[in-house]
mmCIF file of C-alpha atoms in Angstrom:
data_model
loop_
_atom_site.group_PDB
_atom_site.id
_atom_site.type_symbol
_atom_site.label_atom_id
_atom_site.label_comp_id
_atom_site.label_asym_id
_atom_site.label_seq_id
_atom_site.Cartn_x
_atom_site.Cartn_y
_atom_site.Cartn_z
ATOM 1 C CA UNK A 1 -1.824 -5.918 -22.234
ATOM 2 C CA UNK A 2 0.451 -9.271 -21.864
ATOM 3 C CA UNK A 3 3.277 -8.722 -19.017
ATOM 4 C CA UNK A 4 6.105 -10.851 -18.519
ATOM 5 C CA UNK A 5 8.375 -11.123 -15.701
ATOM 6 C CA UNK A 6 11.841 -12.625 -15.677
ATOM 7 C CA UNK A 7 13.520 -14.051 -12.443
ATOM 8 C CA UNK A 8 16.514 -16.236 -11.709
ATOM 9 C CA UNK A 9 19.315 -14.224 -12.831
ATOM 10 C CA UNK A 10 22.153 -13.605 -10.359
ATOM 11 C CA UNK A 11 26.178 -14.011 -10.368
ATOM 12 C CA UNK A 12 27.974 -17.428 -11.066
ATOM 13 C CA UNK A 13 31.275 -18.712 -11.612
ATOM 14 C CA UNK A 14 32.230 -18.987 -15.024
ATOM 15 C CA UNK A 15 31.608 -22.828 -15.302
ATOM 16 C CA UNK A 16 28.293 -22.838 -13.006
ATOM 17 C CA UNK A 17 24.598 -22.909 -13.720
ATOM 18 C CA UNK A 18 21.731 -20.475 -13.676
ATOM 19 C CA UNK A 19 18.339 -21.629 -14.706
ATOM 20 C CA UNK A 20 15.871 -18.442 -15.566
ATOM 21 C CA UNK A 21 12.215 -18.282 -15.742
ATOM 22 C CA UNK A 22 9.871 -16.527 -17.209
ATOM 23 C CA UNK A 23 5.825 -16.198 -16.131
ATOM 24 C CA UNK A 24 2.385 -14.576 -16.894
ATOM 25 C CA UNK A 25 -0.930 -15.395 -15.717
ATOM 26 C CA UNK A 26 -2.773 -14.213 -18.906
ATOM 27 C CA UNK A 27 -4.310 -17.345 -20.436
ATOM 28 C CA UNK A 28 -4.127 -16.181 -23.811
ATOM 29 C CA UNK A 29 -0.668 -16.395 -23.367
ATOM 30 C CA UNK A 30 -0.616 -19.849 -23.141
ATOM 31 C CA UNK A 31 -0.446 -20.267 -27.699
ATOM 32 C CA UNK A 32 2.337 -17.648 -27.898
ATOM 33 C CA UNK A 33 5.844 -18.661 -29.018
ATOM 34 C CA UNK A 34 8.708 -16.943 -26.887
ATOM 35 C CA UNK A 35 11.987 -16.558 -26.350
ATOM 36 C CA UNK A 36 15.022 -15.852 -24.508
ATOM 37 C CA UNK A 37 17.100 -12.671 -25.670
ATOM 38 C CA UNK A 38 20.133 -10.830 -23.986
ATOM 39 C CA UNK A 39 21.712 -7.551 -24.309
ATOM 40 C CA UNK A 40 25.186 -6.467 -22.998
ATOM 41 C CA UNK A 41 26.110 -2.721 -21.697
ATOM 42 C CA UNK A 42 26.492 -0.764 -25.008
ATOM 43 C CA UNK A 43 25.736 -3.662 -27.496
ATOM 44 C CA UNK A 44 22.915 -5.083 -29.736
ATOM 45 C CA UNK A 45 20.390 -7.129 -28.036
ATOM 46 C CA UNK A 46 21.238 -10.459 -29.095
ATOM 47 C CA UNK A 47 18.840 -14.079 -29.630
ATOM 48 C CA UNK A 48 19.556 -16.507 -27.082
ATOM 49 C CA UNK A 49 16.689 -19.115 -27.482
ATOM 50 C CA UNK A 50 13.170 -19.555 -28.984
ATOM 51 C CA UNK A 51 10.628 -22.213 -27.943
ATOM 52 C CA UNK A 52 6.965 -22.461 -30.347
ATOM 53 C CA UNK A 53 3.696 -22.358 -28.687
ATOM 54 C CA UNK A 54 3.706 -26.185 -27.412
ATOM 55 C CA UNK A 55 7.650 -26.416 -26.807
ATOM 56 C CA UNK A 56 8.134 -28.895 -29.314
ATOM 57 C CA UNK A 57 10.288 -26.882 -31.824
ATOM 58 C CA UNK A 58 13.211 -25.284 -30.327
ATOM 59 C CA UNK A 59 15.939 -22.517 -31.665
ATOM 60 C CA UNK A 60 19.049 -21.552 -29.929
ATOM 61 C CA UNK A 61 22.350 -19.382 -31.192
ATOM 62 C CA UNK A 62 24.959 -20.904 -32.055
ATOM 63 C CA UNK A 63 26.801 -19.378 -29.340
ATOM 64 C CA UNK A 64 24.793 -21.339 -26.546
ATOM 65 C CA UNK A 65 24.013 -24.409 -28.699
ATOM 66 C CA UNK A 66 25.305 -27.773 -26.031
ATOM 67 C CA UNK A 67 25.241 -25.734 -22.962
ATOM 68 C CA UNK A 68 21.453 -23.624 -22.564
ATOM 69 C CA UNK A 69 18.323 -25.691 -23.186
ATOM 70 C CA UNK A 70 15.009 -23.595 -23.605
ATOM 71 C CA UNK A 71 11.714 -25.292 -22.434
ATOM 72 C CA UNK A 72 8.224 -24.445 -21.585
ATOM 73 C CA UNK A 73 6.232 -25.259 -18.355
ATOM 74 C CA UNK A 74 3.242 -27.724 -18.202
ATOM 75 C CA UNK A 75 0.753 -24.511 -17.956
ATOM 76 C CA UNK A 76 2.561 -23.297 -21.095
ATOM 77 C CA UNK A 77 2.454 -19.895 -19.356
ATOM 78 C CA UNK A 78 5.672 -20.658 -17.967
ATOM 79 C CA UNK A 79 8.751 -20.550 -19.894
ATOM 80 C CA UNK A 80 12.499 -21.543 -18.846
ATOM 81 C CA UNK A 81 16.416 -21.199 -19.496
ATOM 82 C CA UNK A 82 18.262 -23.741 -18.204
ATOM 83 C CA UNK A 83 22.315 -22.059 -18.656
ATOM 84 C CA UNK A 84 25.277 -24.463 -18.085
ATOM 85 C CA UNK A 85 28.989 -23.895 -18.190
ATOM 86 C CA UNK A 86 28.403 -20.740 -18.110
ATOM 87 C CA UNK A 87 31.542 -18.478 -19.898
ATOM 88 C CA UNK A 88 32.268 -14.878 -18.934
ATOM 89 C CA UNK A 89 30.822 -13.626 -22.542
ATOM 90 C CA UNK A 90 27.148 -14.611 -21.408
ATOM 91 C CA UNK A 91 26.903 -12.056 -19.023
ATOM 92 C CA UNK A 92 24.235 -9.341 -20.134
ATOM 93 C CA UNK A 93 20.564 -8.495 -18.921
ATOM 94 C CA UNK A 94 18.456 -11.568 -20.535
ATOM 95 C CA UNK A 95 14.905 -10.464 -21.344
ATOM 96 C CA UNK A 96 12.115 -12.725 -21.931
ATOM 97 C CA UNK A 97 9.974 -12.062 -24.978
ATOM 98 C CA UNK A 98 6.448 -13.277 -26.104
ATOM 99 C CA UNK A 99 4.955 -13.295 -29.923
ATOM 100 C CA UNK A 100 1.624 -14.272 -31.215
ATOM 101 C CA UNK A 101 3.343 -15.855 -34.504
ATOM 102 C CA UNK A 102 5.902 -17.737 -34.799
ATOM 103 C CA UNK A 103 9.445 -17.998 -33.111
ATOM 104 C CA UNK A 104 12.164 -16.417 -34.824
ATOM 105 C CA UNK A 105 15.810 -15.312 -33.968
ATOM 106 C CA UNK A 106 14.817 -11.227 -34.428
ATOM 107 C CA UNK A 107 13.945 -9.316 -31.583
ATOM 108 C CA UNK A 108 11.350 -7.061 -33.939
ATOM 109 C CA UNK A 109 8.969 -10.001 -34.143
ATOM 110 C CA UNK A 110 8.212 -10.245 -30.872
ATOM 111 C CA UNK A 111 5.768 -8.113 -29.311
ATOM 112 C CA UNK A 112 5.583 -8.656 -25.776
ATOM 113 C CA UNK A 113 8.937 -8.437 -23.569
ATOM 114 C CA UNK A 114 9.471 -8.724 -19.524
ATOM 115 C CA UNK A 115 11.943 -5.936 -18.042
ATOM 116 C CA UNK A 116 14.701 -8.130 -17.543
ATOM 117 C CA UNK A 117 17.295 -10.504 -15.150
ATOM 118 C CA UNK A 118 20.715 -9.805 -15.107
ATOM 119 C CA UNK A 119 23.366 -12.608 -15.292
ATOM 120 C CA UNK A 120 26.743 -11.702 -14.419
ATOM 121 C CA UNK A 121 29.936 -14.687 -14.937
ATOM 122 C CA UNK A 122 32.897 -14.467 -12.985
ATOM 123 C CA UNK A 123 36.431 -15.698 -14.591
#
């Protein structure tokens, strides 16, 4: 079993910054590509950000493209979300998610997913 646990989430002014991380100890864990997904009350969860194995290849939607940067710790069982200007329409529950292939922008490929932070903007 691979768990994943999110922290950092909290509420911000629209404008402000929130940087989330994600962690396991598992050291298997360590060659999984993962991402960063988010899911508002009564809508779709949605791709934020994806990071491969070694954090050299990076995805992000185009809604957060210039303002969230995605990045893995040294350990590479450590996995970050750094979210500037932050707008109103990011706030959802973002969930952390963990695949043994490789990092896509669908939620189905990924097999392994923390129980989620949740980021609320202010206008």
């Amino acid at each position: 079993q691979v768990e994943l646990v999110e922290s950092g989430g909290g509420f911000v002014q629209a404008g402000g910054s929130l940087r989330l991380s994600c962690a396991t100890s598992r050291r298997t864990y360590n060659n999984y590509a993962m991402g960063w997904f988010r899911q508002a009350p009564g809508k779709e969860r949605d791709f934020v950000a994806a990071v491969n194995w070694s954090g050299a290849s990076k995805m992000y939607a185009d809604s957060v493209k210039g303002r969230f940067d995605i990045s893995r710790g040294s350990t590479k069982n450590t996995m970050f979300l750094q979210m500037n200007s932050l707008k109103p329409e990011d706030t959802a529950v973002y969930f952390c998610a963990a695949t043994a292939g490789l990092p896509t922008t669908d939620s189905r490929d990924f097999d392994y997913w923390g129980q989620g932070t949740q980021v609320t903007v202010s206008s």
